[in-house]
């Protein structure tokens, strides 16, 4: 894992030493065992965490009962359910530990206290949310403009280790393709390497 201050800087932008100290004071270490739930659909998520080590899977069930994996969260990534954490609405997603993991967690209550303790927190939070939107835009753009093979190549380049750590149907779902399409692409890549 990267240094905690570096992770905070990456997610929230430039922070002073004092701001980092205040933010750090609100986070605590949380451990989850494999298959434990970080949060579940139709409840309200009241925490935001940074993955120190391990893997979480973010998924939902379609109306037909099919699991749709939206994201696989790994080391140094933030994880929460946005509807629950920011809007106090029931979660859309279930977030489950795929491996044993250690998180650095802040509760919703303490997150709100940051507004009082750090005068420019609203500006910091705005930068964070804009960064999240930018990531979502990039993901949407890749789904709309890239072929399935190009999405596979990009994800493989960025997350090579995951291909040996999680069932491939989860990665296929993240990439918006069927397990069959994913398998055909993977087989072709292996044959051509």
PDB file of C-alpha atoms in Angstrom:
ATOM      1  CA  UNK A   1       0.000   0.000   0.000  1.00  0.00           C
ATOM      2  CA  UNK A   2       1.091   3.540  -0.692  1.00  0.00           C
ATOM      3  CA  UNK A   3       1.704   5.884   2.225  1.00  0.00           C
ATOM      4  CA  UNK A   4      -1.661   6.928   3.693  1.00  0.00           C
ATOM      5  CA  UNK A   5      -0.900  10.644   3.231  1.00  0.00           C
ATOM      6  CA  UNK A   6      -0.037  10.008  -0.428  1.00  0.00           C
ATOM      7  CA  UNK A   7      -3.328   8.161  -0.945  1.00  0.00           C
ATOM      8  CA  UNK A   8      -5.255  11.027   0.652  1.00  0.00           C
ATOM      9  CA  UNK A   9      -3.422  13.507  -1.594  1.00  0.00           C
ATOM     10  CA  UNK A  10      -4.194  11.372  -4.665  1.00  0.00           C
ATOM     11  CA  UNK A  11      -7.908  11.230  -3.873  1.00  0.00           C
ATOM     12  CA  UNK A  12      -8.500  14.638  -2.314  1.00  0.00           C
ATOM     13  CA  UNK A  13      -5.798  16.885  -3.820  1.00  0.00           C
ATOM     14  CA  UNK A  14      -3.126  18.986  -2.111  1.00  0.00           C
ATOM     15  CA  UNK A  15      -3.553  19.045   1.639  1.00  0.00           C
ATOM     16  CA  UNK A  16      -1.486  20.743   4.330  1.00  0.00           C
ATOM     17  CA  UNK A  17       0.305  18.732   7.002  1.00  0.00           C
ATOM     18  CA  UNK A  18      -2.297  19.863   9.538  1.00  0.00           C
ATOM     19  CA  UNK A  19      -5.211  18.903   7.260  1.00  0.00           C
ATOM     20  CA  UNK A  20      -3.686  15.480   6.685  1.00  0.00           C
ATOM     21  CA  UNK A  21      -3.278  15.019  10.435  1.00  0.00           C
ATOM     22  CA  UNK A  22      -6.943  15.906  11.058  1.00  0.00           C
ATOM     23  CA  UNK A  23      -8.190  13.622   8.279  1.00  0.00           C
ATOM     24  CA  UNK A  24      -5.980  10.732   9.451  1.00  0.00           C
ATOM     25  CA  UNK A  25      -7.372  11.085  12.979  1.00  0.00           C
ATOM     26  CA  UNK A  26     -10.864  10.185  11.747  1.00  0.00           C
ATOM     27  CA  UNK A  27      -9.881   6.963   9.959  1.00  0.00           C
ATOM     28  CA  UNK A  28      -9.622   3.643  11.758  1.00  0.00           C
ATOM     29  CA  UNK A  29      -8.438   0.211  10.669  1.00  0.00           C
ATOM     30  CA  UNK A  30     -11.191  -2.240   9.820  1.00  0.00           C
ATOM     31  CA  UNK A  31     -10.685  -5.910   8.976  1.00  0.00           C
ATOM     32  CA  UNK A  32     -13.060  -8.026   6.935  1.00  0.00           C
ATOM     33  CA  UNK A  33     -12.817 -11.749   6.337  1.00  0.00           C
ATOM     34  CA  UNK A  34     -13.380 -13.283   2.941  1.00  0.00           C
ATOM     35  CA  UNK A  35     -17.122 -13.168   2.073  1.00  0.00           C
ATOM     36  CA  UNK A  36     -17.938 -10.614   4.809  1.00  0.00           C
ATOM     37  CA  UNK A  37     -20.122  -7.740   3.648  1.00  0.00           C
ATOM     38  CA  UNK A  38     -18.884  -4.155   3.651  1.00  0.00           C
ATOM     39  CA  UNK A  39     -22.472  -3.105   2.889  1.00  0.00           C
ATOM     40  CA  UNK A  40     -25.532  -4.690   1.333  1.00  0.00           C
ATOM     41  CA  UNK A  41     -28.186  -3.602  -1.142  1.00  0.00           C
ATOM     42  CA  UNK A  42     -31.246  -1.888   0.328  1.00  0.00           C
ATOM     43  CA  UNK A  43     -29.418  -0.741   3.468  1.00  0.00           C
ATOM     44  CA  UNK A  44     -27.714   2.632   3.947  1.00  0.00           C
ATOM     45  CA  UNK A  45     -23.934   2.613   3.754  1.00  0.00           C
ATOM     46  CA  UNK A  46     -22.508   4.772   6.538  1.00  0.00           C
ATOM     47  CA  UNK A  47     -18.789   4.502   5.817  1.00  0.00           C
ATOM     48  CA  UNK A  48     -16.155   5.223   3.213  1.00  0.00           C
ATOM     49  CA  UNK A  49     -12.958   3.186   3.136  1.00  0.00           C
ATOM     50  CA  UNK A  50      -9.584   2.960   1.477  1.00  0.00           C
ATOM     51  CA  UNK A  51      -8.491  -0.585   0.682  1.00  0.00           C
ATOM     52  CA  UNK A  52      -5.171  -1.149   2.427  1.00  0.00           C
ATOM     53  CA  UNK A  53      -4.879  -4.688   1.101  1.00  0.00           C
ATOM     54  CA  UNK A  54      -7.257  -7.259  -0.309  1.00  0.00           C
ATOM     55  CA  UNK A  55     -10.089  -7.198  -2.834  1.00  0.00           C
ATOM     56  CA  UNK A  56     -13.734  -6.133  -2.622  1.00  0.00           C
ATOM     57  CA  UNK A  57     -16.392  -6.823  -5.235  1.00  0.00           C
ATOM     58  CA  UNK A  58     -19.215  -4.359  -5.889  1.00  0.00           C
ATOM     59  CA  UNK A  59     -22.245  -6.042  -7.436  1.00  0.00           C
ATOM     60  CA  UNK A  60     -26.023  -6.022  -7.770  1.00  0.00           C
ATOM     61  CA  UNK A  61     -28.693  -8.442  -8.922  1.00  0.00           C
ATOM     62  CA  UNK A  62     -30.595  -7.732 -12.117  1.00  0.00           C
ATOM     63  CA  UNK A  63     -34.372  -8.151 -12.223  1.00  0.00           C
ATOM     64  CA  UNK A  64     -33.704 -11.625 -13.648  1.00  0.00           C
ATOM     65  CA  UNK A  65     -31.497 -12.505 -10.656  1.00  0.00           C
ATOM     66  CA  UNK A  66     -28.199 -12.275 -12.569  1.00  0.00           C
ATOM     67  CA  UNK A  67     -25.213 -10.856 -10.671  1.00  0.00           C
ATOM     68  CA  UNK A  68     -23.740  -7.753 -12.285  1.00  0.00           C
ATOM     69  CA  UNK A  69     -20.259  -6.866 -11.066  1.00  0.00           C
ATOM     70  CA  UNK A  70     -19.862  -3.104 -11.279  1.00  0.00           C
ATOM     71  CA  UNK A  71     -16.376  -2.739  -9.818  1.00  0.00           C
ATOM     72  CA  UNK A  72     -13.554  -4.701  -8.262  1.00  0.00           C
ATOM     73  CA  UNK A  73     -11.854  -2.565  -5.655  1.00  0.00           C
ATOM     74  CA  UNK A  74      -8.206  -3.244  -4.880  1.00  0.00           C
ATOM     75  CA  UNK A  75      -5.372  -1.724  -2.892  1.00  0.00           C
ATOM     76  CA  UNK A  76      -5.390   2.102  -2.583  1.00  0.00           C
ATOM     77  CA  UNK A  77      -8.916   2.488  -4.007  1.00  0.00           C
ATOM     78  CA  UNK A  78     -11.791   4.131  -2.168  1.00  0.00           C
ATOM     79  CA  UNK A  79     -14.978   2.173  -1.665  1.00  0.00           C
ATOM     80  CA  UNK A  80     -18.475   3.169  -0.574  1.00  0.00           C
ATOM     81  CA  UNK A  81     -22.008   3.127  -1.914  1.00  0.00           C
ATOM     82  CA  UNK A  82     -22.543   6.683  -3.143  1.00  0.00           C
ATOM     83  CA  UNK A  83     -26.333   6.700  -2.734  1.00  0.00           C
ATOM     84  CA  UNK A  84     -26.053   5.517   0.836  1.00  0.00           C
ATOM     85  CA  UNK A  85     -23.036   7.467   1.977  1.00  0.00           C
ATOM     86  CA  UNK A  86     -23.678  10.843   0.351  1.00  0.00           C
ATOM     87  CA  UNK A  87     -27.483  10.855  -0.009  1.00  0.00           C
ATOM     88  CA  UNK A  88     -28.598   8.642   2.883  1.00  0.00           C
ATOM     89  CA  UNK A  89     -30.597   6.480   0.480  1.00  0.00           C
ATOM     90  CA  UNK A  90     -30.712   2.687   0.357  1.00  0.00           C
ATOM     91  CA  UNK A  91     -27.732   1.164  -1.421  1.00  0.00           C
ATOM     92  CA  UNK A  92     -28.069  -0.082  -4.952  1.00  0.00           C
ATOM     93  CA  UNK A  93     -24.924  -2.201  -4.649  1.00  0.00           C
ATOM     94  CA  UNK A  94     -23.721  -4.983  -2.395  1.00  0.00           C
ATOM     95  CA  UNK A  95     -20.047  -4.695  -1.494  1.00  0.00           C
ATOM     96  CA  UNK A  96     -18.448  -7.924  -0.368  1.00  0.00           C
ATOM     97  CA  UNK A  97     -14.937  -8.974   0.631  1.00  0.00           C
ATOM     98  CA  UNK A  98     -13.544 -11.260  -2.033  1.00  0.00           C
ATOM     99  CA  UNK A  99     -10.453 -11.908   0.108  1.00  0.00           C
ATOM    100  CA  UNK A 100      -9.494 -11.192   3.696  1.00  0.00           C
ATOM    101  CA  UNK A 101      -8.757  -7.488   3.739  1.00  0.00           C
ATOM    102  CA  UNK A 102      -7.766  -4.471   5.756  1.00  0.00           C
ATOM    103  CA  UNK A 103      -9.502  -1.154   5.223  1.00  0.00           C
ATOM    104  CA  UNK A 104      -8.894   2.337   6.506  1.00  0.00           C
ATOM    105  CA  UNK A 105     -12.409   3.546   7.243  1.00  0.00           C
ATOM    106  CA  UNK A 106     -14.168   6.783   8.097  1.00  0.00           C
ATOM    107  CA  UNK A 107     -17.765   6.855   9.278  1.00  0.00           C
ATOM    108  CA  UNK A 108     -20.365   9.136   7.727  1.00  0.00           C
ATOM    109  CA  UNK A 109     -20.592  11.022  11.035  1.00  0.00           C
ATOM    110  CA  UNK A 110     -16.851  11.705  11.137  1.00  0.00           C
ATOM    111  CA  UNK A 111     -16.768  12.538   7.436  1.00  0.00           C
ATOM    112  CA  UNK A 112     -19.337  15.272   8.130  1.00  0.00           C
ATOM    113  CA  UNK A 113     -17.220  16.553  11.051  1.00  0.00           C
ATOM    114  CA  UNK A 114     -14.412  17.248   8.585  1.00  0.00           C
ATOM    115  CA  UNK A 115     -16.516  20.137   7.252  1.00  0.00           C
ATOM    116  CA  UNK A 116     -16.221  21.819  10.641  1.00  0.00           C
ATOM    117  CA  UNK A 117     -12.600  20.860  11.340  1.00  0.00           C
ATOM    118  CA  UNK A 118     -11.217  21.801   7.937  1.00  0.00           C
ATOM    119  CA  UNK A 119     -12.629  25.101   6.659  1.00  0.00           C
ATOM    120  CA  UNK A 120     -11.892  24.287   3.015  1.00  0.00           C
ATOM    121  CA  UNK A 121     -13.351  20.744   3.209  1.00  0.00           C
ATOM    122  CA  UNK A 122     -16.198  21.613   0.798  1.00  0.00           C
ATOM    123  CA  UNK A 123     -13.588  22.599  -1.811  1.00  0.00           C
ATOM    124  CA  UNK A 124     -11.583  19.419  -1.126  1.00  0.00           C
ATOM    125  CA  UNK A 125     -14.714  17.282  -1.373  1.00  0.00           C
ATOM    126  CA  UNK A 126     -15.709  18.992  -4.626  1.00  0.00           C
ATOM    127  CA  UNK A 127     -12.316  18.088  -6.173  1.00  0.00           C
ATOM    128  CA  UNK A 128     -12.769  14.505  -4.990  1.00  0.00           C
ATOM    129  CA  UNK A 129     -16.261  14.226  -6.475  1.00  0.00           C
ATOM    130  CA  UNK A 130     -15.126  15.787  -9.765  1.00  0.00           C
ATOM    131  CA  UNK A 131     -12.308  13.230  -9.913  1.00  0.00           C
ATOM    132  CA  UNK A 132     -14.841  10.436  -9.360  1.00  0.00           C
ATOM    133  CA  UNK A 133     -17.063  11.800 -12.148  1.00  0.00           C
ATOM    134  CA  UNK A 134     -14.052  11.959 -14.438  1.00  0.00           C
ATOM    135  CA  UNK A 135     -13.324   8.271 -13.775  1.00  0.00           C
ATOM    136  CA  UNK A 136     -16.961   7.427 -14.515  1.00  0.00           C
ATOM    137  CA  UNK A 137     -16.845   9.449 -17.739  1.00  0.00           C
ATOM    138  CA  UNK A 138     -13.689   7.599 -18.810  1.00  0.00           C
ATOM    139  CA  UNK A 139     -15.376   4.277 -18.124  1.00  0.00           C
ATOM    140  CA  UNK A 140     -18.526   5.253 -20.030  1.00  0.00           C
ATOM    141  CA  UNK A 141     -16.438   6.535 -22.926  1.00  0.00           C
ATOM    142  CA  UNK A 142     -14.514   3.264 -23.133  1.00  0.00           C
ATOM    143  CA  UNK A 143     -17.777   1.265 -23.107  1.00  0.00           C
ATOM    144  CA  UNK A 144     -19.238   3.431 -25.881  1.00  0.00           C
ATOM    145  CA  UNK A 145     -16.170   3.912 -28.078  1.00  0.00           C
ATOM    146  CA  UNK A 146     -14.004   0.813 -27.671  1.00  0.00           C
ATOM    147  CA  UNK A 147     -14.517  -2.701 -28.931  1.00  0.00           C
ATOM    148  CA  UNK A 148     -14.774  -5.532 -26.418  1.00  0.00           C
ATOM    149  CA  UNK A 149     -11.186  -6.506 -27.256  1.00  0.00           C
ATOM    150  CA  UNK A 150      -9.910  -2.955 -26.701  1.00  0.00           C
ATOM    151  CA  UNK A 151     -11.684  -2.803 -23.309  1.00  0.00           C
ATOM    152  CA  UNK A 152     -10.142  -6.172 -22.418  1.00  0.00           C
ATOM    153  CA  UNK A 153      -6.658  -4.950 -23.407  1.00  0.00           C
ATOM    154  CA  UNK A 154      -6.998  -1.725 -21.410  1.00  0.00           C
ATOM    155  CA  UNK A 155      -8.297  -3.466 -18.287  1.00  0.00           C
ATOM    156  CA  UNK A 156      -5.628  -6.177 -18.572  1.00  0.00           C
ATOM    157  CA  UNK A 157      -2.908  -3.522 -18.830  1.00  0.00           C
ATOM    158  CA  UNK A 158      -4.237  -1.690 -15.772  1.00  0.00           C
ATOM    159  CA  UNK A 159      -5.181  -4.749 -13.656  1.00  0.00           C
ATOM    160  CA  UNK A 160      -3.078  -7.686 -14.841  1.00  0.00           C
ATOM    161  CA  UNK A 161      -2.821  -9.325 -11.399  1.00  0.00           C
ATOM    162  CA  UNK A 162      -6.619  -9.487 -11.032  1.00  0.00           C
ATOM    163  CA  UNK A 163      -6.837 -11.953 -13.908  1.00  0.00           C
ATOM    164  CA  UNK A 164      -5.296 -14.567 -11.584  1.00  0.00           C
ATOM    165  CA  UNK A 165      -7.135 -13.477  -8.418  1.00  0.00           C
ATOM    166  CA  UNK A 166     -10.850 -13.294  -9.224  1.00  0.00           C
ATOM    167  CA  UNK A 167     -13.218 -15.388 -11.350  1.00  0.00           C
ATOM    168  CA  UNK A 168     -13.034 -14.123 -14.900  1.00  0.00           C
ATOM    169  CA  UNK A 169     -16.823 -13.745 -15.185  1.00  0.00           C
ATOM    170  CA  UNK A 170     -16.554 -10.858 -12.680  1.00  0.00           C
ATOM    171  CA  UNK A 171     -14.035  -9.085 -14.896  1.00  0.00           C
ATOM    172  CA  UNK A 172     -16.228  -9.765 -17.941  1.00  0.00           C
ATOM    173  CA  UNK A 173     -19.149  -8.144 -16.121  1.00  0.00           C
ATOM    174  CA  UNK A 174     -17.062  -5.080 -15.177  1.00  0.00           C
ATOM    175  CA  UNK A 175     -16.136  -4.770 -18.855  1.00  0.00           C
ATOM    176  CA  UNK A 176     -19.765  -5.030 -19.962  1.00  0.00           C
ATOM    177  CA  UNK A 177     -19.391  -8.257 -21.911  1.00  0.00           C
ATOM    178  CA  UNK A 178     -20.655 -11.796 -21.655  1.00  0.00           C
ATOM    179  CA  UNK A 179     -18.459 -14.481 -20.142  1.00  0.00           C
ATOM    180  CA  UNK A 180     -18.430 -16.171 -23.573  1.00  0.00           C
ATOM    181  CA  UNK A 181     -17.123 -13.064 -25.360  1.00  0.00           C
ATOM    182  CA  UNK A 182     -14.533 -12.577 -22.630  1.00  0.00           C
ATOM    183  CA  UNK A 183     -13.392 -16.218 -22.936  1.00  0.00           C
ATOM    184  CA  UNK A 184     -13.061 -15.963 -26.738  1.00  0.00           C
ATOM    185  CA  UNK A 185     -10.943 -12.810 -26.430  1.00  0.00           C
ATOM    186  CA  UNK A 186      -8.812 -14.297 -23.663  1.00  0.00           C
ATOM    187  CA  UNK A 187      -8.249 -17.514 -25.626  1.00  0.00           C
ATOM    188  CA  UNK A 188      -7.195 -15.523 -28.712  1.00  0.00           C
ATOM    189  CA  UNK A 189      -4.793 -13.395 -26.596  1.00  0.00           C
ATOM    190  CA  UNK A 190      -3.202 -16.502 -25.046  1.00  0.00           C
ATOM    191  CA  UNK A 191      -2.843 -18.205 -28.438  1.00  0.00           C
ATOM    192  CA  UNK A 192      -1.212 -15.106 -29.956  1.00  0.00           C
ATOM    193  CA  UNK A 193       1.275 -14.521 -27.128  1.00  0.00           C
TER     194      UNK A 193
END
